[in-house]
Amino acid sequence: MTLTELAQRALAEGISLGRLAVMLESEETGIPLAEIVGRVREMVRVMKSSVSEGLGHMEDSTPVRPGVFERARRSRTGLSGGDAAKVAGRIASGRNLPGNVLLAKSVAYALAVSEVNAAMGKIVAAPTAGSCGVIPGTFLALAEVSGAGEEDLVDALSAAGLIGQVIGERVGLSGAQAGCQAECGSAAAMAAAGLVQLAGGSPEDCIHAAAFALKGLMGLVCDPVAGLVEVPCIKRNATSAAVALASAEMALSGVRSRIPPDEVISAMAQVGRMIPPALRETSQGGLATTPTGLRVSHEMAGKT
Amino acid sequence: MRLLDVLGPVMIGPSSSHTAGAARLGNIARILLGEPPIRARIILHGSFAATYRGHGTDLALVAGLLGFAPDDERIRDSFTWAAREGLEFSVETGDLGDVHPNTARIELTSRSGKGLSVVGSSVGGGKVEITEISGLPVSLTGEKNTIVATYPDKPGVVAGITSILAKVGVNIATMRVARSGRGKTAVCVIEVDQDIPEHVVQEVRRLPMIEKVIVVRAQ
């Protein structure tokens, strides 16, 4: 189904995109609606615990000397960890850019979840493990600021999932298939639509928000250093969260994508096919083959 | 693509293919052995071989062999758990030939001395496919309830199994039979649409000539 058809159907039935998503899933699979909603609710809870796991260690080790937390939360390779704490610490001391609390929190939480993932903690792949920080980062930051409750988050996550289904069917959701635009790009589009719904926007606002995010991240390559889900994936989750927020802001203001959302997805699919294999999760180009990227890769290989 | 494929799985990071899928592979290997393993030799191929340390593929495979699910937080410490549970293991890298880049060969021995080798691939998003059981080519994804039966290659054995399934109204979705040679060991992998009640499994086990029946339940 197209995004336009889905938005029209939700509008005609007077339901949210999230509600439509769980209804369609129930119709297709025969799984009772309440069970599907329950599964999504469980994912929202895991997302919350991933964020607090990623940040919680900071609170534990703040009184201790600097660096203690970073060792505690580093990944198995030692390549990543501790950055969420830096951003969260700066917010806590009120030194973030003036008026930038929602964005700063989204960034901190997106980093937190992605760092938990790299450190072999529990996360929800949404849509993938490599892009698991964008949705919880933005959703939970907004919920904290706006006071949205758990059921609102469940509905927003369902709406995000519906957007992901359309992209998944027409483009794919793996870096190997279509580059990072299919992972962090899809995550940002899903998040943007969910944020719009959380803020009370219409189904049409949601799909345009998704289109803005896809346009903003179109062509993003997948070039992981040493083939690992760490560099640059973790920070791309944070920057993709910012794209999602900007996209939601535009859509909620009534801004419309000049290229219809479904045509944007078609363009994304075409771009995905045109991205050379070296930049599709094979670590044969981009950041993976910079002098530093190659050095890290050789060090990792030396460990095996 | 289903909503619950896009959202989820809930898993231990960092990679759905290299970590969650690896745990699932180990898990299915344990189920196919039919008893807890006490020795395991793991050979990693391709991308598994190149990046297993950074992705915790080795930890996840061992966790799977211990019966831990892909979202079990003990995966991080699975080597310690293996020592506690009496599982000795080795992890090596090698070339398994013309197979998917994320492939592992797992050779297992149980306490009672039973042996089994499994070749399986992690094909993306945490999904897996077992392609070989003790040298015989199979296709087993674990996405549907699956019966794996081993028996000597003789006429009528497969008919015996399928007639039991027909009698209880269990519908066969896919079926594949392979043998090591005419009259030698054969394996039959049957994916079905319904649940497989334990009494049905017992009835299949009581068929003449059946050596082993394992049920891999859908996750």
mmCIF file of C-alpha atoms in Angstrom, chain A residues 197-299:
data_model
loop_
_atom_site.group_PDB
_atom_site.id
_atom_site.type_symbol
_atom_site.label_atom_id
_atom_site.label_comp_id
_atom_site.label_asym_id
_atom_site.label_seq_id
_atom_site.Cartn_x
_atom_site.Cartn_y
_atom_site.Cartn_z
ATOM 1 C CA GLN A 197 1.344 11.940 15.682
ATOM 2 C CA LEU A 198 2.529 12.453 19.284
ATOM 3 C CA ALA A 199 2.168 16.193 18.764
ATOM 4 C CA GLY A 200 -1.403 15.822 17.463
ATOM 5 C CA GLY A 201 -0.746 16.144 13.736
ATOM 6 C CA SER A 202 -2.926 14.546 11.055
ATOM 7 C CA PRO A 203 -2.075 11.341 9.137
ATOM 8 C CA GLU A 204 -1.208 13.521 6.161
ATOM 9 C CA ASP A 205 1.165 15.580 8.312
ATOM 10 C CA CYS A 206 2.788 12.292 9.361
ATOM 11 C CA ILE A 207 3.562 11.080 5.859
ATOM 12 C CA HIS A 208 4.965 14.446 4.810
ATOM 13 C CA ALA A 209 7.213 14.465 7.876
ATOM 14 C CA ALA A 210 8.460 11.044 6.800
ATOM 15 C CA ALA A 211 9.119 12.379 3.295
ATOM 16 C CA PHE A 212 11.192 15.295 4.645
ATOM 17 C CA ALA A 213 13.364 12.958 6.667
ATOM 18 C CA LEU A 214 13.926 10.641 3.698
ATOM 19 C CA LYS A 215 14.815 13.591 1.492
ATOM 20 C CA GLY A 216 17.213 14.910 4.121
ATOM 21 C CA LEU A 217 19.071 11.617 4.413
ATOM 22 C CA MET A 218 18.700 10.376 0.833
ATOM 23 C CA GLY A 219 21.862 8.781 -0.469
ATOM 24 C CA LEU A 220 23.408 8.294 2.968
ATOM 25 C CA VAL A 221 26.024 5.581 2.575
ATOM 26 C CA CYS A 222 26.721 2.634 4.862
ATOM 27 C CA ASP A 223 30.471 2.572 5.538
ATOM 28 C CA PRO A 224 31.072 1.019 8.953
ATOM 29 C CA VAL A 225 34.655 1.025 10.224
ATOM 30 C CA ALA A 226 35.902 -2.562 10.548
ATOM 31 C CA GLY A 227 32.394 -3.737 9.602
ATOM 32 C CA LEU A 228 31.115 -3.023 13.101
ATOM 33 C CA VAL A 229 27.925 -1.300 14.250
ATOM 34 C CA GLU A 230 29.837 1.485 16.009
ATOM 35 C CA VAL A 231 31.635 4.042 13.826
ATOM 36 C CA PRO A 232 29.877 6.019 12.375
ATOM 37 C CA CYS A 233 26.550 4.311 13.197
ATOM 38 C CA ILE A 234 26.193 5.584 16.758
ATOM 39 C CA LYS A 235 26.629 9.248 15.890
ATOM 40 C CA ARG A 236 24.493 8.872 12.761
ATOM 41 C CA ASN A 237 21.660 7.843 15.058
ATOM 42 C CA ALA A 238 22.077 11.147 16.902
ATOM 43 C CA THR A 239 22.218 13.305 13.778
ATOM 44 C CA SER A 240 19.264 11.401 12.268
ATOM 45 C CA ALA A 241 17.265 12.247 15.392
ATOM 46 C CA ALA A 242 17.841 15.929 14.586
ATOM 47 C CA VAL A 243 16.576 15.359 11.036
ATOM 48 C CA ALA A 244 13.444 13.705 12.425
ATOM 49 C CA LEU A 245 12.732 16.666 14.704
ATOM 50 C CA ALA A 246 13.232 19.209 11.927
ATOM 51 C CA SER A 247 10.974 17.185 9.625
ATOM 52 C CA ALA A 248 8.215 16.956 12.232
ATOM 53 C CA GLU A 249 8.387 20.702 12.877
ATOM 54 C CA MET A 250 7.879 21.465 9.191
ATOM 55 C CA ALA A 251 5.036 18.998 8.680
ATOM 56 C CA LEU A 252 3.192 20.203 11.786
ATOM 57 C CA SER A 253 3.407 23.738 10.388
ATOM 58 C CA GLY A 254 1.553 22.625 7.271
ATOM 59 C CA VAL A 255 4.650 22.546 5.057
ATOM 60 C CA ARG A 256 4.176 19.985 2.266
ATOM 61 C CA SER A 257 6.709 17.972 0.317
ATOM 62 C CA ARG A 258 6.831 19.262 -3.284
ATOM 63 C CA ILE A 259 7.612 15.688 -4.331
ATOM 64 C CA PRO A 260 4.758 13.485 -3.048
ATOM 65 C CA PRO A 261 5.880 11.120 -0.226
ATOM 66 C CA ASP A 262 5.403 7.986 -2.333
ATOM 67 C CA GLU A 263 7.534 9.412 -5.132
ATOM 68 C CA VAL A 264 10.207 10.218 -2.547
ATOM 69 C CA ILE A 265 10.272 6.537 -1.586
ATOM 70 C CA SER A 266 10.588 5.533 -5.245
ATOM 71 C CA ALA A 267 13.521 7.936 -5.610
ATOM 72 C CA MET A 268 15.090 6.483 -2.474
ATOM 73 C CA ALA A 269 14.811 2.980 -3.952
ATOM 74 C CA GLN A 270 16.442 4.145 -7.173
ATOM 75 C CA VAL A 271 19.247 5.891 -5.269
ATOM 76 C CA GLY A 272 19.731 2.726 -3.203
ATOM 77 C CA ARG A 273 20.293 0.682 -6.335
ATOM 78 C CA MET A 274 22.754 3.298 -7.616
ATOM 79 C CA ILE A 275 24.864 3.376 -4.446
ATOM 80 C CA PRO A 276 27.965 1.332 -5.282
ATOM 81 C CA PRO A 277 28.408 -1.932 -3.356
ATOM 82 C CA ALA A 278 31.569 -0.496 -1.745
ATOM 83 C CA LEU A 279 29.266 1.866 0.178
ATOM 84 C CA ARG A 280 26.637 -0.702 1.129
ATOM 85 C CA GLU A 281 27.847 -2.256 4.374
ATOM 86 C CA THR A 282 30.926 -3.844 2.830
ATOM 87 C CA SER A 283 33.409 -1.471 4.507
ATOM 88 C CA GLN A 284 35.212 -0.950 1.196
ATOM 89 C CA GLY A 285 34.793 2.819 1.013
ATOM 90 C CA GLY A 286 33.908 6.020 2.824
ATOM 91 C CA LEU A 287 34.836 6.305 6.486
ATOM 92 C CA ALA A 288 35.807 2.631 6.602
ATOM 93 C CA THR A 289 38.737 3.201 4.231
ATOM 94 C CA THR A 290 40.061 6.454 5.692
ATOM 95 C CA PRO A 291 43.595 6.053 7.100
ATOM 96 C CA THR A 292 42.133 5.909 10.610
ATOM 97 C CA GLY A 293 39.317 3.585 9.597
ATOM 98 C CA LEU A 294 41.772 1.184 8.005
ATOM 99 C CA ARG A 295 44.104 1.343 11.007
ATOM 100 C CA VAL A 296 41.246 0.458 13.357
ATOM 101 C CA SER A 297 40.208 -2.345 11.043
ATOM 102 C CA HIS A 298 43.754 -3.770 11.036
ATOM 103 C CA GLU A 299 43.930 -3.545 14.819
#
